[in-house]
């Protein structure tokens, strides 16, 4: 039954596109608007609740939570260095963003934007191996992290392919750097609830949270850019450029 309903919704979207009707998740801007940049920023703010719940008619999934498959971290060096692999990450809070600044692409230069998110919460499974604080600490369990005061700097390049006589946009290159004001991390349900190993690991995470965050950031930036880039292009391929500014 749900497949039939989804097909009907998709058919309605196709009819709306053919009729030139702009869907509710798009807030268009006027080309002659003297504050066009501000209008674009407001359009991004407008789409937040739709990203939070997803837009099934164009197969855009909810970003609450936002999913990532894996991150691998080398936290200490040496033959028995401590490694953590995070799996099946769920990131909560990505839809609660504010657009602080934006610069449109000009003369072939990339566009830039800065958004802030008050809090990102990460829940995942983890597997660890190696020695931590002279204690063998191989095992697995649940990983928890909270990032507060998150500032994301976005950079990208967009092309404008034409399909069926309509011009669309495509995100060709995209990068994200994330600055975090405050972070906390912990594990649970690990080492068969061995209290010594559990407390030793959480002590390490508390006292070295910046070290762990720095080890996490290169992969985190790459994975966020890849996943958000895919989601953005899924959105853009259904939205003609003329819907954004009329």
Coordinates of C-alpha atoms in Angstrom, one line a residue:
X1 CA 0.0 0.0 0.0
X2 CA 2.8 2.4 0.9
X3 CA 4.4 1.8 -2.5
X4 CA 1.3 2.8 -4.3
X5 CA 1.0 6.0 -2.1
X6 CA 4.6 6.8 -2.8
X7 CA 4.1 6.4 -6.6
X8 CA 1.1 8.6 -6.5
X9 CA 3.0 11.3 -4.6
X10 CA 5.9 11.0 -7.1
X11 CA 3.4 11.3 -10.0
X12 CA 2.0 14.4 -8.5
X13 CA 5.5 15.9 -8.2
X14 CA 6.1 15.2 -11.9
X15 CA 2.8 16.8 -12.8
X16 CA 3.7 19.8 -10.7
X17 CA 7.1 20.1 -12.4
X18 CA 5.4 20.0 -15.8
X19 CA 2.9 22.7 -14.7
X20 CA 5.7 24.8 -13.3
X21 CA 4.3 24.7 -9.8
X22 CA 6.9 25.3 -7.1
X23 CA 6.7 22.9 -4.1
X24 CA 6.3 24.2 -0.6
X25 CA 9.9 23.3 0.4
X26 CA 11.3 25.8 -2.1
X27 CA 11.2 29.5 -1.2
X28 CA 12.1 31.3 -4.4
X29 CA 13.9 34.6 -4.7
X30 CA 13.4 37.4 -7.3
X31 CA 16.3 37.9 -9.7
X32 CA 16.0 41.7 -9.3
X33 CA 16.0 41.5 -5.4
X34 CA 18.6 44.0 -4.2
X35 CA 19.2 41.7 -1.3
X36 CA 19.4 38.5 -3.3
X37 CA 22.1 36.9 -1.1
X38 CA 20.0 37.5 2.0
X39 CA 17.0 35.9 0.2
X40 CA 19.1 32.8 -0.6
X41 CA 20.1 32.5 3.0
X42 CA 16.5 32.7 4.1
X43 CA 15.7 30.0 1.5
X44 CA 18.2 27.7 3.2
X45 CA 16.6 28.4 6.6
X46 CA 13.2 27.7 5.0
X47 CA 14.1 24.2 4.0
X48 CA 15.3 23.1 7.5
X49 CA 12.1 21.5 8.7
X50 CA 11.8 19.6 5.4
X51 CA 15.3 18.2 5.7
X52 CA 14.5 17.2 9.3
X53 CA 11.6 15.1 8.3
X54 CA 12.8 14.1 4.8
X55 CA 11.1 14.8 1.4
X56 CA 10.0 11.3 0.3
X57 CA 8.5 12.4 -3.0
X58 CA 12.0 13.2 -4.3
X59 CA 13.7 10.5 -2.2
X60 CA 15.6 12.9 0.1
X61 CA 15.9 11.1 3.5
X62 CA 15.6 12.7 6.9
X63 CA 18.8 14.1 8.3
X64 CA 17.6 13.5 11.8
X65 CA 19.6 11.5 12.5
X66 CA 22.2 11.9 9.8
X67 CA 23.9 8.5 9.2
X68 CA 27.6 7.7 8.5
X69 CA 29.0 4.2 8.1
X70 CA 32.4 4.3 9.7
X71 CA 35.3 6.4 11.2
X72 CA 38.7 4.9 12.2
X73 CA 40.9 6.7 14.7
X74 CA 44.5 6.0 15.7
X75 CA 44.8 7.6 19.1
X76 CA 48.2 6.5 20.3
X77 CA 51.3 5.5 18.4
X78 CA 53.5 2.4 18.6
X79 CA 53.1 -1.3 17.8
X80 CA 50.3 -1.6 20.4
X81 CA 48.9 1.9 19.7
X82 CA 45.3 2.4 20.7
X83 CA 42.8 2.4 17.8
X84 CA 39.1 2.9 17.7
X85 CA 36.7 2.2 14.8
X86 CA 33.3 3.8 15.0
X87 CA 30.5 2.1 13.1
X88 CA 26.9 3.0 12.2
X89 CA 27.2 6.6 13.4
X90 CA 24.0 8.5 14.0
X91 CA 24.4 12.3 14.2
X92 CA 21.5 14.3 15.8
X93 CA 21.1 18.0 15.5
X94 CA 22.3 18.7 11.9
X95 CA 19.0 20.2 10.8
X96 CA 19.1 22.8 13.6
X97 CA 21.5 25.2 11.7
X98 CA 21.7 28.9 11.2
X99 CA 23.2 30.4 8.1
X100 CA 25.7 33.0 9.2
X101 CA 27.2 34.0 5.9
X102 CA 27.3 33.2 2.2
X103 CA 29.3 34.1 -0.9
X104 CA 28.0 33.1 -4.3
X105 CA 30.2 31.7 -7.0
X106 CA 31.6 34.4 -9.3
X107 CA 34.1 34.2 -12.2
X108 CA 34.6 30.5 -11.7
X109 CA 35.4 30.9 -8.0
X110 CA 33.8 28.4 -5.5
X111 CA 30.8 29.5 -3.3
X112 CA 31.4 29.6 0.4
X113 CA 29.0 29.6 3.4
X114 CA 29.2 29.4 7.1
X115 CA 26.5 27.7 9.2
X116 CA 26.4 27.2 13.0
X117 CA 24.8 24.3 14.9
X118 CA 24.3 24.7 18.7
X119 CA 24.8 21.0 19.4
X120 CA 25.6 17.8 17.6
X121 CA 25.1 14.5 19.4
X122 CA 26.7 11.3 18.0
X123 CA 25.8 7.7 18.9
X124 CA 27.6 4.8 17.5
X125 CA 29.0 1.3 18.0
X126 CA 32.8 1.1 18.4
X127 CA 35.6 -1.5 18.3
X128 CA 38.9 -0.8 20.0
X129 CA 42.3 -2.5 19.9
X130 CA 45.7 -1.9 21.6
X131 CA 47.0 -0.6 24.9
X132 CA 45.5 2.4 26.7
X133 CA 47.2 3.9 29.8
X134 CA 49.3 0.6 30.1
X135 CA 46.1 -1.4 30.2
X136 CA 45.2 -3.8 27.3
X137 CA 41.9 -2.2 26.1
X138 CA 40.7 -4.2 23.1
X139 CA 37.0 -4.6 22.9
X140 CA 33.8 -3.0 21.8
X141 CA 30.6 -1.2 23.0
X142 CA 28.7 2.0 22.6
X143 CA 30.3 5.4 21.9
X144 CA 28.7 8.7 22.8
X145 CA 29.8 12.2 21.9
X146 CA 28.3 15.7 22.2
X147 CA 29.8 18.6 20.2
X148 CA 28.6 22.1 21.3
X149 CA 29.0 25.4 19.4
X150 CA 29.7 23.8 16.0
X151 CA 30.7 26.1 13.2
X152 CA 30.8 24.6 9.7
X153 CA 32.6 26.3 6.8
X154 CA 31.3 25.1 3.4
X155 CA 33.0 25.4 0.0
X156 CA 31.9 24.1 -3.3
X157 CA 31.5 24.4 -7.0
X158 CA 28.3 24.0 -9.0
X159 CA 27.6 23.2 -12.6
X160 CA 24.3 23.8 -14.5
X161 CA 23.4 20.8 -16.6
X162 CA 20.4 21.0 -18.9
X163 CA 17.8 18.2 -19.0
X164 CA 14.6 18.1 -21.0
X165 CA 14.9 21.8 -21.8
X166 CA 15.3 22.8 -18.1
X167 CA 18.5 24.0 -16.4
X168 CA 19.4 22.3 -13.1
X169 CA 22.3 22.6 -10.7
X170 CA 24.8 20.0 -9.7
X171 CA 27.3 20.1 -6.8
X172 CA 30.5 19.1 -8.5
X173 CA 32.9 19.6 -5.6
X174 CA 32.2 20.1 -1.9
X175 CA 34.2 20.4 1.3
X176 CA 33.3 20.9 4.9
X177 CA 35.5 22.0 7.9
X178 CA 34.0 21.8 11.3
X179 CA 35.1 23.8 14.4
X180 CA 33.8 22.6 17.7
X181 CA 33.8 24.9 20.8
X182 CA 33.2 22.2 23.4
X183 CA 33.2 18.4 23.2
X184 CA 32.6 15.5 25.5
X185 CA 33.0 11.7 24.7
X186 CA 32.4 8.5 26.6
X187 CA 31.8 4.8 26.1
X188 CA 29.4 2.3 27.7
X189 CA 28.5 -1.4 27.6
X190 CA 32.1 -2.3 27.0
X191 CA 34.7 -4.8 28.3
X192 CA 31.8 -7.0 29.7
X193 CA 31.3 -4.0 32.1
X194 CA 34.7 -4.4 33.6
X195 CA 34.8 -1.3 35.8
X196 CA 38.6 -0.8 35.6
X197 CA 38.8 -0.8 31.8
X198 CA 35.6 1.2 31.4
X199 CA 36.7 3.9 33.8
X200 CA 40.3 4.0 32.3
X201 CA 38.9 4.5 28.8
X202 CA 36.4 7.2 29.9
X203 CA 39.2 8.9 31.9
X204 CA 41.3 8.9 28.7
X205 CA 38.4 10.3 26.7
X206 CA 37.7 13.0 29.2
X207 CA 41.3 14.2 29.6
X208 CA 42.2 13.9 25.9
X209 CA 38.9 14.9 24.2
X210 CA 40.7 17.5 22.0
X211 CA 43.2 14.9 20.9
X212 CA 40.5 12.5 20.0
X213 CA 38.5 15.2 18.2
X214 CA 41.6 16.2 16.2
X215 CA 42.1 12.6 15.2
X216 CA 38.5 12.3 14.2
X217 CA 38.2 15.6 12.2
X218 CA 40.0 14.7 8.9
X219 CA 37.8 11.7 8.3
X220 CA 34.7 13.4 9.8
X221 CA 35.1 16.3 7.4
X222 CA 35.5 14.0 4.4
X223 CA 32.6 11.8 5.3
X224 CA 30.3 14.8 6.1
X225 CA 31.2 16.4 2.7
X226 CA 30.6 13.2 0.8
X227 CA 27.3 12.3 2.5
X228 CA 25.9 15.9 2.4
X229 CA 27.1 16.3 -1.2
X230 CA 25.1 13.2 -2.2
X231 CA 22.0 14.4 -0.3
X232 CA 22.3 17.9 -1.9
X233 CA 22.5 16.5 -5.4
X234 CA 19.6 14.2 -4.8
X235 CA 17.6 17.4 -3.9
X236 CA 19.0 19.5 -6.8
X237 CA 18.3 16.9 -9.5
X238 CA 14.5 17.4 -8.9
X239 CA 14.6 21.2 -8.6
X240 CA 15.0 23.3 -11.8
X241 CA 17.2 26.3 -11.2
X242 CA 14.3 28.6 -12.2
X243 CA 12.5 27.5 -9.1
X244 CA 15.1 29.1 -6.9
X245 CA 14.9 32.5 -8.4
X246 CA 12.2 33.8 -10.6

